[in-house]
mmCIF file of C-alpha atoms and ligand atoms in Angstrom:
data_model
loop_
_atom_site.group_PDB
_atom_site.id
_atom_site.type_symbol
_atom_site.label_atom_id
_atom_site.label_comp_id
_atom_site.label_asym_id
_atom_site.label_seq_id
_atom_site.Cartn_x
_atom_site.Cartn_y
_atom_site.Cartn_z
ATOM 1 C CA UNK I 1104 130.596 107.766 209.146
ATOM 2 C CA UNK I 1105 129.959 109.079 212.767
ATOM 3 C CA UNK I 1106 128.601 105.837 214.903
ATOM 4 C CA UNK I 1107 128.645 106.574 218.386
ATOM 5 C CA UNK I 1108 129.045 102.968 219.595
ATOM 6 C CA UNK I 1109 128.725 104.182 223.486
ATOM 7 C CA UNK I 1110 124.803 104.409 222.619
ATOM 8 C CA UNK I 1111 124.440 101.697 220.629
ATOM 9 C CA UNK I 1112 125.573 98.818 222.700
ATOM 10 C CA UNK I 1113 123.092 98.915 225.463
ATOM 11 C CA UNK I 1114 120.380 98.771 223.011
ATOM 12 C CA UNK I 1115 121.823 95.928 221.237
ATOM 13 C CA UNK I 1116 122.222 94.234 224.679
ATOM 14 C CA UNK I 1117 118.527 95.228 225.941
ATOM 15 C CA UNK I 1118 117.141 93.606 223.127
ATOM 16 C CA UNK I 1119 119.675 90.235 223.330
ATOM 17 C CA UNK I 1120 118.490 90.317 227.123
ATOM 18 C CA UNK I 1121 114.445 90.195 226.126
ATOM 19 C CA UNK I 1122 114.950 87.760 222.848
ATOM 20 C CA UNK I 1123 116.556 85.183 226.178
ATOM 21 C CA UNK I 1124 113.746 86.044 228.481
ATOM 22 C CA UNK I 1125 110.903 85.999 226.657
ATOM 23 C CA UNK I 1126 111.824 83.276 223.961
ATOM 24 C CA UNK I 1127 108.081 82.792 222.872
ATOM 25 C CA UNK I 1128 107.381 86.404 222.609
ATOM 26 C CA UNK I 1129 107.251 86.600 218.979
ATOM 27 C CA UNK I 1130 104.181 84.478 217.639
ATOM 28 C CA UNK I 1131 102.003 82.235 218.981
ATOM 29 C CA UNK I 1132 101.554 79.113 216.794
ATOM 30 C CA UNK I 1133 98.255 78.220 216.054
ATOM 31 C CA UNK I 1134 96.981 74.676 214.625
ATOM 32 C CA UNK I 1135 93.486 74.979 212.671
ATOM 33 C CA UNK I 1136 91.521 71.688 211.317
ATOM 34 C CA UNK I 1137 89.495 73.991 208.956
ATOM 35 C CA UNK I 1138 90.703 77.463 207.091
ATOM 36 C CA UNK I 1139 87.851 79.457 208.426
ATOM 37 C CA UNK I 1140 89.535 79.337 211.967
ATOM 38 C CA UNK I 1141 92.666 79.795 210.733
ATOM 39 C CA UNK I 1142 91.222 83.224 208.884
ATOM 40 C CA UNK I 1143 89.698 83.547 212.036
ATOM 41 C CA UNK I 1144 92.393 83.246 214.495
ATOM 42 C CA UNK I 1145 94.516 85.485 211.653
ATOM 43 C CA UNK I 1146 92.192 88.299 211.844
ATOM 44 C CA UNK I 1147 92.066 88.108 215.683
ATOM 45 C CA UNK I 1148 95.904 87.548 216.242
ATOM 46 C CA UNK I 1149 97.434 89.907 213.752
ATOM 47 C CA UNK I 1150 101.338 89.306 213.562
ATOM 48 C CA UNK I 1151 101.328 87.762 217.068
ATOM 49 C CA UNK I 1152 100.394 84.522 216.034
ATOM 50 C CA UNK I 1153 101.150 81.971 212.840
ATOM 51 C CA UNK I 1154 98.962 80.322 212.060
ATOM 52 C CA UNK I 1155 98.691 76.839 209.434
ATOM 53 C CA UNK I 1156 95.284 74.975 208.766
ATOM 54 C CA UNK I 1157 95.519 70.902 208.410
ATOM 55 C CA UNK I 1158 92.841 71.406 205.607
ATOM 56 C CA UNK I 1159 92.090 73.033 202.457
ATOM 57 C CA UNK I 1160 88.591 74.518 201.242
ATOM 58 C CA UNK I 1161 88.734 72.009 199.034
ATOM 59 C CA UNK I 1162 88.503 69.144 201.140
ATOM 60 C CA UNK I 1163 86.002 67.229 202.615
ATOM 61 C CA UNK I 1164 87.239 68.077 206.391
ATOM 62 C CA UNK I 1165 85.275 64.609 207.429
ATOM 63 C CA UNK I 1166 87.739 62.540 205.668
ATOM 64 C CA UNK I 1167 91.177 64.034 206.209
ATOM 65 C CA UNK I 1168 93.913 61.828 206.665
ATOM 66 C CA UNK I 1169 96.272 62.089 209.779
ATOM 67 C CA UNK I 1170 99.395 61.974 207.608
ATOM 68 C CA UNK I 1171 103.132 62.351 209.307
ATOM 69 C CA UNK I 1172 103.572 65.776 208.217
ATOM 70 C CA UNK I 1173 100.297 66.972 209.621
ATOM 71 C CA UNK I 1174 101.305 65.293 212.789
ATOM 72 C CA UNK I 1175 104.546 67.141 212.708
ATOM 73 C CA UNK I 1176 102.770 70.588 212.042
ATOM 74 C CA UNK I 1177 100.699 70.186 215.498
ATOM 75 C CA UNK I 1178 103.644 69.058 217.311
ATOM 76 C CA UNK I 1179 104.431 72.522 218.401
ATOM 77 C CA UNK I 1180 101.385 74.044 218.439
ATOM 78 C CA UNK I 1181 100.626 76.114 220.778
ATOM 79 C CA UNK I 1182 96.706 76.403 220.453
ATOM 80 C CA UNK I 1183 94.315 74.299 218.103
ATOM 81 C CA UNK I 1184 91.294 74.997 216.596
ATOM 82 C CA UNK I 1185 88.920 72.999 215.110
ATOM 83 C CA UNK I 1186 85.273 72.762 214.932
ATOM 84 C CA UNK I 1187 84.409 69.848 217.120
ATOM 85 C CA UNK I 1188 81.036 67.917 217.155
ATOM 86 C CA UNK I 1189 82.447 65.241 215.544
ATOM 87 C CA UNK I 1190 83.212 67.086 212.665
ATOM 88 C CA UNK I 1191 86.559 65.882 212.749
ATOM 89 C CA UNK I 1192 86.407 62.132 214.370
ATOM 90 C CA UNK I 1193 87.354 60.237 211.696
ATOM 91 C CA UNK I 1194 91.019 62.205 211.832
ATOM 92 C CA UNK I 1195 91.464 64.430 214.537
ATOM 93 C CA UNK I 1196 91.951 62.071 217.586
ATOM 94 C CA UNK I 1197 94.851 60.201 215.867
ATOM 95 C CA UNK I 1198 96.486 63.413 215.237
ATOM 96 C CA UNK I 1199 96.366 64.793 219.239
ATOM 97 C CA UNK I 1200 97.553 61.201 220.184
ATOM 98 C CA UNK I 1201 100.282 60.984 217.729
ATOM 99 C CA UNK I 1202 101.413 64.753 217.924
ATOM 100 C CA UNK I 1203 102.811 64.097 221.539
ATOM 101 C CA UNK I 1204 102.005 67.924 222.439
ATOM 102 C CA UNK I 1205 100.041 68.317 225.585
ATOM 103 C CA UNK I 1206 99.431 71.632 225.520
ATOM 104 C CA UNK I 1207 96.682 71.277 222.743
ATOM 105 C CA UNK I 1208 94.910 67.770 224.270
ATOM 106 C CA UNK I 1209 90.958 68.224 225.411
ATOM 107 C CA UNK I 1210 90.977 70.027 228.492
ATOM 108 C CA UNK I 1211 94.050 72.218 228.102
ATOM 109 C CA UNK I 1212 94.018 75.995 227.007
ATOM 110 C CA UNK I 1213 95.235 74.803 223.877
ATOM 111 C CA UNK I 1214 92.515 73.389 222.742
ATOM 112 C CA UNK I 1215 89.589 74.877 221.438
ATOM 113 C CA UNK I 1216 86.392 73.565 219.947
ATOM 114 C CA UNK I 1217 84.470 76.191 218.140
ATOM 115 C CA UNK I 1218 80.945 74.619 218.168
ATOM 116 C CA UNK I 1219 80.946 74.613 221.673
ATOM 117 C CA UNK I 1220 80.728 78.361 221.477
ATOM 118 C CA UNK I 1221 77.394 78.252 219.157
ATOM 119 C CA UNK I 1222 74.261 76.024 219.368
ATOM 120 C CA UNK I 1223 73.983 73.443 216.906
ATOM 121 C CA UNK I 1224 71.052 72.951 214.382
ATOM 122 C CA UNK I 1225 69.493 69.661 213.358
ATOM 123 C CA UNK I 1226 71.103 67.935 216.744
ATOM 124 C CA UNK I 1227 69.017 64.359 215.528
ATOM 125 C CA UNK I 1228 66.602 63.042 218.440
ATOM 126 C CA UNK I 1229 67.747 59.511 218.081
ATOM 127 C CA UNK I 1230 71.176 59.004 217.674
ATOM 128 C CA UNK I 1231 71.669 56.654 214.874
ATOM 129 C CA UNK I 1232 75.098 55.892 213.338
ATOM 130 C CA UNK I 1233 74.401 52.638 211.809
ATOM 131 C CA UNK I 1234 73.142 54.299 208.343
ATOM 132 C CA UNK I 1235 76.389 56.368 208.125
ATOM 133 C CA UNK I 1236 75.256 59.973 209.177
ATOM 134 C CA UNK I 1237 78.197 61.730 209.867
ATOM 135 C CA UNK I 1238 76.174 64.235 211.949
ATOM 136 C CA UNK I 1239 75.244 62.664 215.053
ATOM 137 C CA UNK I 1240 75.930 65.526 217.330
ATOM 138 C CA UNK I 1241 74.308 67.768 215.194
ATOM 139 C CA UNK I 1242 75.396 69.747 212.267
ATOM 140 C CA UNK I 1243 78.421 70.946 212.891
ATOM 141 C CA UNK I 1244 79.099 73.008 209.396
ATOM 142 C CA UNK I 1245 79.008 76.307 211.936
ATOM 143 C CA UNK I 1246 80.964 78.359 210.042
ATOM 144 C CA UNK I 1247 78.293 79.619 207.237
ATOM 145 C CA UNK I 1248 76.448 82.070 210.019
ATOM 146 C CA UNK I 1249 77.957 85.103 210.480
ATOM 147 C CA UNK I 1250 76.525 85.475 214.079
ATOM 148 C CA UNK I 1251 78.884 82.287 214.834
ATOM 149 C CA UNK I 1252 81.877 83.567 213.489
ATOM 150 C CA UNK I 1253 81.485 86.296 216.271
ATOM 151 C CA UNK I 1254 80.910 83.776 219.022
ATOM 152 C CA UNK I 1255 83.769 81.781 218.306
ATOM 153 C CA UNK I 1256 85.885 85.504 217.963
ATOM 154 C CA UNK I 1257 84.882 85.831 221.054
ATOM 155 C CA UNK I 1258 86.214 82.680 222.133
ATOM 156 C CA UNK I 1259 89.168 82.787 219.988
ATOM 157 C CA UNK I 1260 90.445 86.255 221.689
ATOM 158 C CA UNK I 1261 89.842 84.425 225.241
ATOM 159 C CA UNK I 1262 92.242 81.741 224.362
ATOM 160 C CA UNK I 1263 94.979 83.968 222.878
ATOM 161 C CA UNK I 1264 94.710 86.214 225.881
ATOM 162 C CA UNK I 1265 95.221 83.375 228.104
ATOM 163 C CA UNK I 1266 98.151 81.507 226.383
ATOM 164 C CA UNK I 1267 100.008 84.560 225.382
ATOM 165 C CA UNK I 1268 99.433 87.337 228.608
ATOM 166 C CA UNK I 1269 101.975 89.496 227.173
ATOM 167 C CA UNK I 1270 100.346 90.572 224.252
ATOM 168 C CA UNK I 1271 97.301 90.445 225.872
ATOM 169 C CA UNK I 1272 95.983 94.076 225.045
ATOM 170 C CA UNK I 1273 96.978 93.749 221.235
ATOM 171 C CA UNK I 1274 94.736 91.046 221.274
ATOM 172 C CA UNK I 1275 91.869 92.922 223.019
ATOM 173 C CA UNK I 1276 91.867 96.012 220.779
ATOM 174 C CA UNK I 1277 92.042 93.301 217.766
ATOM 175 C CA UNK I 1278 88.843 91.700 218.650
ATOM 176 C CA UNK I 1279 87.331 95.265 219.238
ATOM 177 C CA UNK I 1280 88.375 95.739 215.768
ATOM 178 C CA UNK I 1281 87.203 93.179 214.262
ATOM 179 C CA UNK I 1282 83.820 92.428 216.113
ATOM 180 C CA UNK I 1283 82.887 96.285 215.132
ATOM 181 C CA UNK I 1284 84.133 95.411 211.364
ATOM 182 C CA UNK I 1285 81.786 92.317 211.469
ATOM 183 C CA UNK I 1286 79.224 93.496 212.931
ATOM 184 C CA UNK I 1287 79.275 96.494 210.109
ATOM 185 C CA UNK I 1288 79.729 93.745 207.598
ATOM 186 C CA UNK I 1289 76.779 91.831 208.706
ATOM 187 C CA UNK I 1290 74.066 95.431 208.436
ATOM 188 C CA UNK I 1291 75.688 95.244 204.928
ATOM 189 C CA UNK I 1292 74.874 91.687 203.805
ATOM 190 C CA UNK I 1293 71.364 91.459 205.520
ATOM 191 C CA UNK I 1294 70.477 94.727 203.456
ATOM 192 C CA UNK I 1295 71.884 93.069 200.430
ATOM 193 C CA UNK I 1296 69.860 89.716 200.766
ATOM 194 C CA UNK I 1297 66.331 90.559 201.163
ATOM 195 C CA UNK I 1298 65.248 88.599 197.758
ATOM 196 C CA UNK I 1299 66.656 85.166 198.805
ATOM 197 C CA UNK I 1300 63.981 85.408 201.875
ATOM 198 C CA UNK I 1301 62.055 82.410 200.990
ATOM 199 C CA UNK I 1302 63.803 80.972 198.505
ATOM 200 C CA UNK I 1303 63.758 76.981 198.098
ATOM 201 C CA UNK I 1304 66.928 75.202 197.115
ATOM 202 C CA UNK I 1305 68.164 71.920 197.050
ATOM 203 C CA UNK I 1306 71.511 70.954 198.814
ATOM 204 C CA UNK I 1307 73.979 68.565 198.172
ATOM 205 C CA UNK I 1308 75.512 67.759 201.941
ATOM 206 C CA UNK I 1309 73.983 69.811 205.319
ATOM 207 C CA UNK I 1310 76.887 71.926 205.368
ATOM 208 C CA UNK I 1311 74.956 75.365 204.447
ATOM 209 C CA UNK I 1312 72.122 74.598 206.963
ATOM 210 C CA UNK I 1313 73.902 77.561 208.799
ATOM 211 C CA UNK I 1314 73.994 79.683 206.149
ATOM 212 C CA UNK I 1315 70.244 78.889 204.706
ATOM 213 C CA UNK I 1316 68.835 79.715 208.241
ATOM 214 C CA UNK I 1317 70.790 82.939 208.766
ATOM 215 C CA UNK I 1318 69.397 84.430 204.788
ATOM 216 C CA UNK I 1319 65.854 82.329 205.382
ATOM 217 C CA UNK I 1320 66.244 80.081 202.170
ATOM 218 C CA UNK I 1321 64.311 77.300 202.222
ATOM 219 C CA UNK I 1322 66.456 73.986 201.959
ATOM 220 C CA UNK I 1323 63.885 71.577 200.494
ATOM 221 C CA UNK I 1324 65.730 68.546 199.794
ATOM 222 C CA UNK I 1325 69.795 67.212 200.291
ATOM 223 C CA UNK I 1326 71.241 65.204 197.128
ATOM 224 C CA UNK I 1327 72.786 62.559 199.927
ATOM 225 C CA UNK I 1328 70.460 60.345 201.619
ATOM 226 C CA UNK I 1329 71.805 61.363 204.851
ATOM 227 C CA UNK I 1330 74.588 63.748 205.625
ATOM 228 C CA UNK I 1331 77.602 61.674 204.202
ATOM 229 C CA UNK I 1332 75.826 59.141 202.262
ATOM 230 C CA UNK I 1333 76.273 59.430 198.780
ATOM 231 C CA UNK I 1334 73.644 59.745 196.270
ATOM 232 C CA UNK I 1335 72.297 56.865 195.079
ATOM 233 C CA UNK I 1336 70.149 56.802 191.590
ATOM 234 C CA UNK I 1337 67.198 55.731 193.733
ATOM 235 C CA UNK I 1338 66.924 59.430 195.466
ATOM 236 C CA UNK I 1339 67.962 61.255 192.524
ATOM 237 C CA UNK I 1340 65.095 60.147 191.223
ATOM 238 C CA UNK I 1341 62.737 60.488 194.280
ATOM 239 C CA UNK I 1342 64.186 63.988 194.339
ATOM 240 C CA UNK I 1343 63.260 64.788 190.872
ATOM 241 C CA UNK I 1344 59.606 63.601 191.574
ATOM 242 C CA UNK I 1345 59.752 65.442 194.511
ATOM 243 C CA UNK I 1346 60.635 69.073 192.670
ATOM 244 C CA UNK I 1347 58.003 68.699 189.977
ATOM 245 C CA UNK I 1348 55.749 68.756 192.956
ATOM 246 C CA UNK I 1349 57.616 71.356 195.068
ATOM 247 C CA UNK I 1350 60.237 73.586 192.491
ATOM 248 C CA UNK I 1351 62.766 74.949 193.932
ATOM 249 C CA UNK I 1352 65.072 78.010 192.429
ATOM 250 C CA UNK I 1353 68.596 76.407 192.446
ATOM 251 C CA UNK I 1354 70.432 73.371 193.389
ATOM 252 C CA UNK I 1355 73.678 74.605 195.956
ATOM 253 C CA UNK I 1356 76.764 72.266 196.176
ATOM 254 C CA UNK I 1357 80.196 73.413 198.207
ATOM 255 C CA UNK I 1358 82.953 73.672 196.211
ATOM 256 C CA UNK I 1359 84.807 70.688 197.664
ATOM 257 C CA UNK I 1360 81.942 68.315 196.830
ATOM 258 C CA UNK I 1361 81.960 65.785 193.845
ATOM 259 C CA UNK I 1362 79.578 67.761 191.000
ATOM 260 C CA UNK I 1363 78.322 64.742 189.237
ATOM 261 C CA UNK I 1364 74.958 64.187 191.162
ATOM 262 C CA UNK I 1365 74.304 68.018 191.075
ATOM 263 C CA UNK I 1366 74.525 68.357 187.355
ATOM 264 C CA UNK I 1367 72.497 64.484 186.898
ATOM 265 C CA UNK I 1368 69.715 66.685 188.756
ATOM 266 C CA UNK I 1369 70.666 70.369 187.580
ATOM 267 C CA UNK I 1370 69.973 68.850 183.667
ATOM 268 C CA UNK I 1371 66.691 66.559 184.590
ATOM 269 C CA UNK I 1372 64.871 69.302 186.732
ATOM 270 C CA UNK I 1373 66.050 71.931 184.771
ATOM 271 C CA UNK I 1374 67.491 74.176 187.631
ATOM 272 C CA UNK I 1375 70.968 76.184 187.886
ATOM 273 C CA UNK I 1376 73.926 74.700 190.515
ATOM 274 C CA UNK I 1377 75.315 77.325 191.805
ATOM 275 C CA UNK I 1378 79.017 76.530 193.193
ATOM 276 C CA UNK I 1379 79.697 78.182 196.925
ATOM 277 C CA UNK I 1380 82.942 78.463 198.176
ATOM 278 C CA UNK I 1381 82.203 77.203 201.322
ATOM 279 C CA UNK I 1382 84.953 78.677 203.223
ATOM 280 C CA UNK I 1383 88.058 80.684 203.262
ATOM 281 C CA UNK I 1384 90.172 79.770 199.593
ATOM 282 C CA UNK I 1385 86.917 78.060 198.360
ATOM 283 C CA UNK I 1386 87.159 80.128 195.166
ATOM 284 C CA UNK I 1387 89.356 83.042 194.458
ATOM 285 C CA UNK I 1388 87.379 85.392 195.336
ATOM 286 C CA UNK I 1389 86.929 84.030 199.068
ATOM 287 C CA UNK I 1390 90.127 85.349 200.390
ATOM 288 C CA UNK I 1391 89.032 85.671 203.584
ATOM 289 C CA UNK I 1392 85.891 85.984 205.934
ATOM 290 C CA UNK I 1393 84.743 89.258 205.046
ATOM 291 C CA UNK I 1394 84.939 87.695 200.824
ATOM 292 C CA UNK I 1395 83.318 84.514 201.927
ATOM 293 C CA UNK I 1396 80.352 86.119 202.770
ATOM 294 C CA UNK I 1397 80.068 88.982 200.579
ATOM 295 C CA UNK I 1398 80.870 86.070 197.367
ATOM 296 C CA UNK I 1399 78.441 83.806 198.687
ATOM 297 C CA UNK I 1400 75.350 86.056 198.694
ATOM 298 C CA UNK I 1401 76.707 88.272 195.192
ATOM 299 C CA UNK I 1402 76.461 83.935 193.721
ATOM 300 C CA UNK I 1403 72.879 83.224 195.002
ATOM 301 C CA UNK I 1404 71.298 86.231 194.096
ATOM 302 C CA UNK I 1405 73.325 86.258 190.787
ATOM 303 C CA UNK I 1406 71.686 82.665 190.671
ATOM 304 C CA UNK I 1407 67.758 84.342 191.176
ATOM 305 C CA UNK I 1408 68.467 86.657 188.196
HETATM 306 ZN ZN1 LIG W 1583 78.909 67.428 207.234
#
């Protein structure tokens, strides 16, 4: 074996001296309350960042616990995102306090609220939390428009270009990438979805508003009361009235919601509940953004068949 140490040693030594100076180099870590930032920020950040979402799709993301060990996972964070408009109040606050990491309180780089990228829909003219709407700043289920995703790309790739300068031009050409992707993507689906145009459904929580507006389904009805209130008999029963007058084609429930009030009305009204993934890891097939949309639509038009 022929090694010709002479060569080899400043290498080694060039690369010791840039591990000391630049001892963050390697990934940026990034905190997400819900997986469809963390798919996000994994799309946008490549193998510059890590990335670890406090919630499953099979959660309800409004009632997360702050528990020790996702306290210790946003300890050294070094940019969270989460959606914001009170999405995440019940939880989220406790968690920043308790972390002890200032880089990712309100106002620093490190934090990012992706609603404040996109406007909200159903923002309520009179702000009334005493009958337990968990939507008072609007609906802040964002996610389920395409168009948003982009915006809060765009906003993503800001923040990672700030925090992490070095890499900034991996993180530009990244975006390009994936806005162009998207943007394909999105030609694709609104080809694809021309038969749900019109389409009346009933909803179990307001979390596909987003969704519903971008195909133009009609959302007739919501199985809760009010968004978080749970369905009483009372309204199951008002809403059964309600689609012998005005039919709709399918009842739609998320996949972390509790089935039992969508298959009370799927068996009285005689209609089909179709199960959406919601987000990213809401069924198998959503394995990321791109498969979150694409198994969302192939479900509801499977569903008008
Ligand atoms: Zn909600």
């Amino acid at each position: 074996m022929n090694i010709n140490f002479r060569n080899m040693f400043p290498a080694v030594f060039a690369a010791m001296l840039s591990a000391t100076a630049l001892p963050a180099a390697a990934t940026l870590n990034v905190f997400t309350c819900e997986p469809e930032w963390a798919a996000l920020a994994l799309e946008l950040g490549g193998d510059k960042v890590k990335v670890t979402s406090a919630t499953t799709a099979l959660q309800d993301v409004h009632h997360v616990e702050a528990r020790p060990s996702l306290i210790a996972r946003a300890r050294n964070a070094d940019l969270l995102v989460c959606t914001g408009a009170e999405l995440e109040i019940g939880w989220l606050p406790l968690l920043l306090s308790q972390s002890g990491n200032r880089q990712i309180q309100p106002g620093q780089p490190g934090y990012l609220e992706a609603a404040a990228s996109v406007n909200k829909m159903e923002v309520p003219q009179l702000l009334d939390r005493s009958q337990g709407d968990v939507h008072p700043a609007g609906n802040p289920h964002i996610h389920l428009d395409p168009q948003n995703i982009a915006k809060v790309g765009e906003a993503i790739t800001a923040r990672l270009m700030q925090l992490d300068a070095a890499n900034a031009e991996t993180y530009k050409s990244r975006a390009t990438a994936f806005q162009k992707k998207w943007r394909e993507s999105m030609q694709k689906w609104e080809a694809q979805v021309a038969p749900l145009k019109g389409v009346a459904v009933v909803v179990y929580h307001k979390d596909l508003s987003y969704l519903l507006r971008w195909l133009g389904m009609r959302d007739i009805a919501s199985l809760e009361p009010k968004p978080g209130v749970p369905p009483t008999t009372g309204h199951l029963s008002e809403m059964l009235a309600k689609l012998q007058r005005e039919p709709a084609k399918m009842i739609l429930r998320s996949a972390y919601s509790d089935p039992k009030a969508a298959t009370w009305l799927s068996e009285r009204a005689k209609l089909p509940t179709v199960t959406l993934p919601y987000t990213v890891g809401g069924n198998e097939q959503a394995k990321d953004l791109f498969w979150l949309f694409d198994d969302s639509i192939q479900r509801l038009l499977a569903a008008l068949k």
